[in-house]
mmCIF file of C-alpha atoms and ligand atoms in Angstrom:
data_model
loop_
_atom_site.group_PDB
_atom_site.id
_atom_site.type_symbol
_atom_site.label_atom_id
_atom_site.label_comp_id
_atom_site.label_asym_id
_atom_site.label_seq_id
_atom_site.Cartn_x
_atom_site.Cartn_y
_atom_site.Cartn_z
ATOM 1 C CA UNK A 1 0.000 0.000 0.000
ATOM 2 C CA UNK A 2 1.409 3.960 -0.610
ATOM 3 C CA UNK A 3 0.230 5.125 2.423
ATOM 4 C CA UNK A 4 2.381 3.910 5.423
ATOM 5 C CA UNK A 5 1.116 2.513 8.368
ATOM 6 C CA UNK A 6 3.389 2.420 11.816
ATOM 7 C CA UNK A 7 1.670 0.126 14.212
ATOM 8 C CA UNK A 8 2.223 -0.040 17.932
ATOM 9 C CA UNK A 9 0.606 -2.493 20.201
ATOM 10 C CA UNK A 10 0.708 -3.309 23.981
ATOM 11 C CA UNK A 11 -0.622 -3.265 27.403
ATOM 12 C CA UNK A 12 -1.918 -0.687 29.060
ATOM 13 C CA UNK A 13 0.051 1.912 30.535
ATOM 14 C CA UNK A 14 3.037 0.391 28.314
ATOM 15 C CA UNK A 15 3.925 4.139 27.497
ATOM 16 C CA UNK A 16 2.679 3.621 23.791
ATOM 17 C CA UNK A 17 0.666 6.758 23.829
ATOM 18 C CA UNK A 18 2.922 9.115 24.506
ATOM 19 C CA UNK A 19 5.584 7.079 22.525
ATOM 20 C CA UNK A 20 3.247 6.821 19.810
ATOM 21 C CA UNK A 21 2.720 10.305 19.619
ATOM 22 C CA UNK A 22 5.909 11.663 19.542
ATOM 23 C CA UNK A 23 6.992 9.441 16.996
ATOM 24 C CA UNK A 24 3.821 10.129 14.663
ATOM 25 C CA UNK A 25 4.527 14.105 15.836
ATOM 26 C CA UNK A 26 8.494 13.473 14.622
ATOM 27 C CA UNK A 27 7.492 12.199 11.369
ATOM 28 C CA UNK A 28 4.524 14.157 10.607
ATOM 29 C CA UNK A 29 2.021 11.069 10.345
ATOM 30 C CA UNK A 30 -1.517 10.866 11.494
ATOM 31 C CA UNK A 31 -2.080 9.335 14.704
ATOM 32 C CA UNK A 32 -4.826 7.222 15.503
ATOM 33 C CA UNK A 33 -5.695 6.303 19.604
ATOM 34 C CA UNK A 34 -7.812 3.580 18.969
ATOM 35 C CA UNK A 35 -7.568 3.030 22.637
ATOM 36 C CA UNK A 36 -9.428 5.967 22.496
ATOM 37 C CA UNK A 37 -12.684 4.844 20.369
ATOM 38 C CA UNK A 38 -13.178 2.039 22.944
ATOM 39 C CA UNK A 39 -13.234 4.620 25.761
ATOM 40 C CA UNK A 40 -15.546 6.634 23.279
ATOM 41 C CA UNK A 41 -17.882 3.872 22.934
ATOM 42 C CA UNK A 42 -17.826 3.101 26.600
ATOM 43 C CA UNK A 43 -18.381 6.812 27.902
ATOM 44 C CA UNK A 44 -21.481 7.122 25.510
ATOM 45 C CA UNK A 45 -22.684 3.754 26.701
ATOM 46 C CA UNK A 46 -22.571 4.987 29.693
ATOM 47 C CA UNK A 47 -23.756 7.983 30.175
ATOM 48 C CA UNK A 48 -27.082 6.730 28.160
ATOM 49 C CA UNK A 49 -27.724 4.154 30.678
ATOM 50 C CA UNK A 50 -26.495 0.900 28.347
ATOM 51 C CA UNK A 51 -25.815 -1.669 29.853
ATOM 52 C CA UNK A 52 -21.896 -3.254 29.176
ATOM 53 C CA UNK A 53 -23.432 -6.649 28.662
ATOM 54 C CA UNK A 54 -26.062 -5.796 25.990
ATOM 55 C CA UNK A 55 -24.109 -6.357 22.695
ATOM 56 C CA UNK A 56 -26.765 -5.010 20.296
ATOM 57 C CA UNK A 57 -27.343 -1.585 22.141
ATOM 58 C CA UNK A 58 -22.955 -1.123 22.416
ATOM 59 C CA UNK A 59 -22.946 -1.797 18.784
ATOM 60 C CA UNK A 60 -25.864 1.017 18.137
ATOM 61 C CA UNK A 61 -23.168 3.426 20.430
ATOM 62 C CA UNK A 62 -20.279 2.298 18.247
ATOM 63 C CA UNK A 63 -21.589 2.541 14.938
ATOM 64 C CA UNK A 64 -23.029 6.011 16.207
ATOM 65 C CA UNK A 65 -19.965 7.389 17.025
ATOM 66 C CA UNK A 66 -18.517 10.528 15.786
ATOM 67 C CA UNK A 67 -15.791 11.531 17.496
ATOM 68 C CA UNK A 68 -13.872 14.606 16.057
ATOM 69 C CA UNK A 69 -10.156 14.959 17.307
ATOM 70 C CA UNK A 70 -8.593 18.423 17.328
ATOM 71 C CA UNK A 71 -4.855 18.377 18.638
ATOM 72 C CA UNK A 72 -4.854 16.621 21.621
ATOM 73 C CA UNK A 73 -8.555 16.796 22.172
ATOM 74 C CA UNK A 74 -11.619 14.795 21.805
ATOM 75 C CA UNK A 75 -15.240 15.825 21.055
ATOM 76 C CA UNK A 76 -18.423 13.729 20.922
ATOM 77 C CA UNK A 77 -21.551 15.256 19.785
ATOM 78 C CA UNK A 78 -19.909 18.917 20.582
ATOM 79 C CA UNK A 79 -18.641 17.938 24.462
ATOM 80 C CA UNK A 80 -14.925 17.952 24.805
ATOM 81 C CA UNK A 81 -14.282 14.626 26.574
ATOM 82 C CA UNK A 82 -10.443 14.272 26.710
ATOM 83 C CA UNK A 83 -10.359 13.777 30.241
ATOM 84 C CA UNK A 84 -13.815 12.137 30.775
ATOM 85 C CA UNK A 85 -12.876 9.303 28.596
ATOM 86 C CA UNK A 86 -9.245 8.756 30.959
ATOM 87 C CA UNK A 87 -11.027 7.592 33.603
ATOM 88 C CA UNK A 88 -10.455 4.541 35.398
ATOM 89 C CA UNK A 89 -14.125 4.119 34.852
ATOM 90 C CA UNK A 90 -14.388 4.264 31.829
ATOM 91 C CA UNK A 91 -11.110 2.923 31.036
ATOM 92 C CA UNK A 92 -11.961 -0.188 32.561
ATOM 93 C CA UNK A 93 -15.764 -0.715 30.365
ATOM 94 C CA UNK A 94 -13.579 0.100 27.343
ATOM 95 C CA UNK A 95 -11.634 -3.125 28.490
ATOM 96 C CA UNK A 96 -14.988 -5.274 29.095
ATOM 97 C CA UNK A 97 -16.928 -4.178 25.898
ATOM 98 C CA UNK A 98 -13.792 -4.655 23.786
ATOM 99 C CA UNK A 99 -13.989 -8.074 24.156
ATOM 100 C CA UNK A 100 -17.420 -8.375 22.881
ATOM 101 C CA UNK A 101 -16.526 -9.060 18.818
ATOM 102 C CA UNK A 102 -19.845 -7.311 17.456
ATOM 103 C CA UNK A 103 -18.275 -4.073 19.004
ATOM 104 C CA UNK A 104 -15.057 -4.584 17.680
ATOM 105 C CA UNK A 105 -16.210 -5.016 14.060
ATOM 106 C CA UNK A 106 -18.319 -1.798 14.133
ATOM 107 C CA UNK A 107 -15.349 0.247 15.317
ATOM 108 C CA UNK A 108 -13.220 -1.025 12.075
ATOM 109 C CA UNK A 109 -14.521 1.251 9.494
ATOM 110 C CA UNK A 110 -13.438 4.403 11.722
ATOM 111 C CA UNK A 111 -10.277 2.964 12.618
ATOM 112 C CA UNK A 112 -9.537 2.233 8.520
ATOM 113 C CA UNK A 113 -10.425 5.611 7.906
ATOM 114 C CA UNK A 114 -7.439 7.234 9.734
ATOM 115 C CA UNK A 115 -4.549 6.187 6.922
ATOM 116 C CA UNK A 116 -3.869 9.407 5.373
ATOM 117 C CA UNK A 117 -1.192 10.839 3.586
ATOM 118 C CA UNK A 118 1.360 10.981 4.686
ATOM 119 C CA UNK A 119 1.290 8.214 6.796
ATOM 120 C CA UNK A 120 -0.543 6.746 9.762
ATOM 121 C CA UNK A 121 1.091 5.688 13.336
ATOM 122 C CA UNK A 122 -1.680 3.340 15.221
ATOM 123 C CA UNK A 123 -1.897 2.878 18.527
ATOM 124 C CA UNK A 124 -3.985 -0.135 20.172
ATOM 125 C CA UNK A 125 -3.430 -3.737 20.589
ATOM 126 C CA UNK A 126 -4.780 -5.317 17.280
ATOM 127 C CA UNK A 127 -3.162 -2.755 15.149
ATOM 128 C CA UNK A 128 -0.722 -5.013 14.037
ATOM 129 C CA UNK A 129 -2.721 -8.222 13.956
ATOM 130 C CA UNK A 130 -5.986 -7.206 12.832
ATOM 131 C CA UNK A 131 -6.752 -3.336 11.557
ATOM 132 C CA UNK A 132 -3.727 -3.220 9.328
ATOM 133 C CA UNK A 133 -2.207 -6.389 8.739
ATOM 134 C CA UNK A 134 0.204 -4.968 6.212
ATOM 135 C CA UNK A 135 1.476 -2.332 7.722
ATOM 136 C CA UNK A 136 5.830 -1.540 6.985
ATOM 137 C CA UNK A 137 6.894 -1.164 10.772
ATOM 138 C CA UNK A 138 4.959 -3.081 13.825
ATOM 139 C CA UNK A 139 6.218 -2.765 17.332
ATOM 140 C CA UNK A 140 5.182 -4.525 20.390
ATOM 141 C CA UNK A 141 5.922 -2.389 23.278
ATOM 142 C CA UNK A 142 6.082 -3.409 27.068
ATOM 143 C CA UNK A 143 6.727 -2.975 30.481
ATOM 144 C CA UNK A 144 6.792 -4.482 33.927
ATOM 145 C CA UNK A 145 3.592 -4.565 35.495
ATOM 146 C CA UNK A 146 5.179 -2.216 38.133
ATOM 147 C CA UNK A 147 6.798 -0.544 35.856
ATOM 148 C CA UNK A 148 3.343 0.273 34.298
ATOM 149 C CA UNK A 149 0.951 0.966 37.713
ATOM 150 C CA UNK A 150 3.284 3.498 37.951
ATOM 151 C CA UNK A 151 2.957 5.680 34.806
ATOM 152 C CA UNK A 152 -0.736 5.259 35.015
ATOM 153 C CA UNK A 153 -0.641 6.664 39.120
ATOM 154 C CA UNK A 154 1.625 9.292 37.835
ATOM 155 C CA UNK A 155 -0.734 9.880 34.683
ATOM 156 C CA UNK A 156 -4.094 9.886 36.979
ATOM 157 C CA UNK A 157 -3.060 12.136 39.344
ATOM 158 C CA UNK A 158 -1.502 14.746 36.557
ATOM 159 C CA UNK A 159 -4.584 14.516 35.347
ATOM 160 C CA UNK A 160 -6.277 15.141 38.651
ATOM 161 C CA UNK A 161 -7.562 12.113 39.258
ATOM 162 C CA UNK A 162 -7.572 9.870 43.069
ATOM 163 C CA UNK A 163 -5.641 7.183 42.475
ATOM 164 C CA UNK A 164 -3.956 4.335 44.834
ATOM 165 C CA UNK A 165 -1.434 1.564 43.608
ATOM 166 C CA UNK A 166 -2.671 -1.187 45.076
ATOM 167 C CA UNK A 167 -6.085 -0.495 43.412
ATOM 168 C CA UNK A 168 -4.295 0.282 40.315
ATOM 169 C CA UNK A 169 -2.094 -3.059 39.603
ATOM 170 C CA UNK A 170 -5.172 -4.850 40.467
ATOM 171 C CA UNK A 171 -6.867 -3.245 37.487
ATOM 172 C CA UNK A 172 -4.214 -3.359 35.374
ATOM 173 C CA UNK A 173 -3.921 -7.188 35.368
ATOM 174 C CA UNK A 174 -7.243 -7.512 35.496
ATOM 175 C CA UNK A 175 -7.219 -5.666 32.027
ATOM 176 C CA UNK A 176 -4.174 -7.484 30.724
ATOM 177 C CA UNK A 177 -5.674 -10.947 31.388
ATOM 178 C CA UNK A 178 -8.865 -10.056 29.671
ATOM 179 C CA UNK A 179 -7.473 -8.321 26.583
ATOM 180 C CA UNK A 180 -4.711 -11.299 26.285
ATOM 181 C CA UNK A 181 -6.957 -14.239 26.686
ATOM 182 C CA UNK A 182 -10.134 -12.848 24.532
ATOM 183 C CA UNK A 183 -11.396 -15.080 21.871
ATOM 184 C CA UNK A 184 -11.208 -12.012 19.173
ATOM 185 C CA UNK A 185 -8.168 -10.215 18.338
ATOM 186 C CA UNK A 186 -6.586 -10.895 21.904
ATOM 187 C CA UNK A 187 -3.013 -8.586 22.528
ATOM 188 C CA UNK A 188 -0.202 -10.362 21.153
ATOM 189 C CA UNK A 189 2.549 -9.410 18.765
ATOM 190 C CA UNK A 190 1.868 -9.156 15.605
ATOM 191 C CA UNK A 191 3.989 -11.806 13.255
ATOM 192 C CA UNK A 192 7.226 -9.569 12.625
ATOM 193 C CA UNK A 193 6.942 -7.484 15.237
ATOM 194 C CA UNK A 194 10.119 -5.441 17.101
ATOM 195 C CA UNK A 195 9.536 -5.961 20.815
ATOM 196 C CA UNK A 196 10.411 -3.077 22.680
ATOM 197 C CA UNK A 197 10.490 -3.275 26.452
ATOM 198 C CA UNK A 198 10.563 -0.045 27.757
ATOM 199 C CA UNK A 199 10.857 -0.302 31.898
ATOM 200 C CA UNK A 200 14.320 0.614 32.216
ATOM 201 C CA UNK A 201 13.989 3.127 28.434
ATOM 202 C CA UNK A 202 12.967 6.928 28.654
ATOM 203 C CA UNK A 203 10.386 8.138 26.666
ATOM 204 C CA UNK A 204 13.414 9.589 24.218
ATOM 205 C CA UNK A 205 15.249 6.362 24.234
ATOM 206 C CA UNK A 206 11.712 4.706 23.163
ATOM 207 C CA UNK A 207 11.180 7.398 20.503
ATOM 208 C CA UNK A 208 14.791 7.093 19.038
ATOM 209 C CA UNK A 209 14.564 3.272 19.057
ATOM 210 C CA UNK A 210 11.233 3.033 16.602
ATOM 211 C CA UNK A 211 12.516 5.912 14.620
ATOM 212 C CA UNK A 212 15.748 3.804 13.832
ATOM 213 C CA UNK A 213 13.123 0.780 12.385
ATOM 214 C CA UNK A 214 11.538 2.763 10.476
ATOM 215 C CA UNK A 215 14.427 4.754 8.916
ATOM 216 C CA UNK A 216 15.858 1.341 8.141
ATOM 217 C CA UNK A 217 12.185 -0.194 6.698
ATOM 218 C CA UNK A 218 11.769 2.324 4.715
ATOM 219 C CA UNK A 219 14.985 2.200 3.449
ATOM 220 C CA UNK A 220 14.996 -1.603 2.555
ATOM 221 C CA UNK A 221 11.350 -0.664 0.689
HETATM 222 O O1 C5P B 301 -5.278 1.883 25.372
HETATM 223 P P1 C5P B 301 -6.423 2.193 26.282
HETATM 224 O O2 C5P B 301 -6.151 1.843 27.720
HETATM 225 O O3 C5P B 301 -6.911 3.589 26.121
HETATM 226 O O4 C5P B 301 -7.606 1.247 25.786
HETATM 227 C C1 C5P B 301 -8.763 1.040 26.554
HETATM 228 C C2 C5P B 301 -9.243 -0.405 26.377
HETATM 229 O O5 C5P B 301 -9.681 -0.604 25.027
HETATM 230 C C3 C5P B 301 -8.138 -1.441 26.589
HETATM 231 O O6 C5P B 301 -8.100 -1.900 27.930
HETATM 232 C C4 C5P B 301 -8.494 -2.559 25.637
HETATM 233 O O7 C5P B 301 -9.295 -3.528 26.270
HETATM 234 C C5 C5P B 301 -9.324 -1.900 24.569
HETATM 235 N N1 C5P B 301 -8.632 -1.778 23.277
HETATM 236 C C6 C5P B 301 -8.717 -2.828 22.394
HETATM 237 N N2 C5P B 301 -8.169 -2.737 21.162
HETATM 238 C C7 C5P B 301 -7.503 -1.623 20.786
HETATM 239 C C8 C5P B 301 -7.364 -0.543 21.678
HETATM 240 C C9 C5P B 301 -7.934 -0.662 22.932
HETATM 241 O O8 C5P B 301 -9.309 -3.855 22.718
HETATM 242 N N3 C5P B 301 -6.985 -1.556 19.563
#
């Protein structure tokens, strides 16, 4: 395909985003959270009363969607949600209806639509596998779990948030278990993916690193 795609999956609070976004920032790609349109979905389910178990209503909300992104911002239906969406709330529905295949299949379309000139980085954890199979670069970044309940503390309470790390690991491998061991596009590296563990990496030393694959992909191309 002309249009290249830069996919990077992993767990959650791996560091992707903000990896993710300085690299699509450095090589002035579009950059698609689709972390994001779960917590979309979820919020709007919700806040209209759906219940997380009804498949047929969460696939109304996600077919409904129309998020528009501006910057670092997110607006549904006119209501700037950026920080409504990063709650643990609403983080952790994202994580439950995610796993329901229905949803997943009605957020494709959107997700598809982000590859634009050009280029695309994608952020999730079926980039790679699933959403855009033939992408030129596909990471697989990690962390220790510790590692990880402590960006997202750090995050929450930047952010404004309460937040305790007990509570927090808890979630996290909560999440990580379901979103590894769902039947439909579960989180797993992608065949030919780079595998980046980032625990001991800054966020520059993560940056540089995926820069360097794609300089040299693109070069072999
Ligand atoms: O990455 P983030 O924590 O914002 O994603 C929220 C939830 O959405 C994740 O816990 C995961 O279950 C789900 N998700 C997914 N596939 C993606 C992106 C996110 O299943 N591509």
């Amino acid at each position: 395909d002309a249009i290249p795609v830069i996919t990077i999956d992993g767990p959650t609070a791996s560091g992707k985003g903000t990896v993710a976004q300085r690299v699509a920032t450095a090589l002035h790609f579009h950059y698609l959270d689709s972390g994001a349109l779960y917590r979309l979905t979820a919020l709007s389910a919700l806040s209209h009363k759906v219940s997380l178990d009804d498949e047929a209503a969460l696939v109304e909300v996600a077919s409904r969607l129309k998020p528009t992104f501006q910057a670092d911002d997110v607006f549904l239906n006119g209501d700037n949600v950026s920080l409504a969406i990063r709650a643990e709330e609403v983080g952790n529905a994202a994580s439950k209806i995610a796993a329901l295949p229905a949803v997943r299949q009605a957020l494709v379309e959107l997700q598809l639509r982000f590859r634009e000139a050009p280029g695309l980085l994608a952020d999730g954890r079926d980039m790679g596998t699933v959403i855009f199979p033939n992408a030129c670069l596909k990471v697989f970044l990690t962390a220790s779990a510790e590692a990880r309940a402590e960006r997202r503390y750090k995050q929450l309470i930047g952010k404004g948030f309460s937040a305790n790390m007990h509570d927090l690991l808890k979630d996290l491998n909560e999440r990580d278990a379901r979103d590894a061991n769902r039947a439909v596009a579960p989180l797993k590296p992608a065949e030919g993916a780079y595998l980046l563990d980032t625990s001991n990496l800054t966020v520059d030393q993560a940056v540089e690193q995926v820069l360097g694959w794609y300089a040299a992909v693109s070069q072999s191309a």
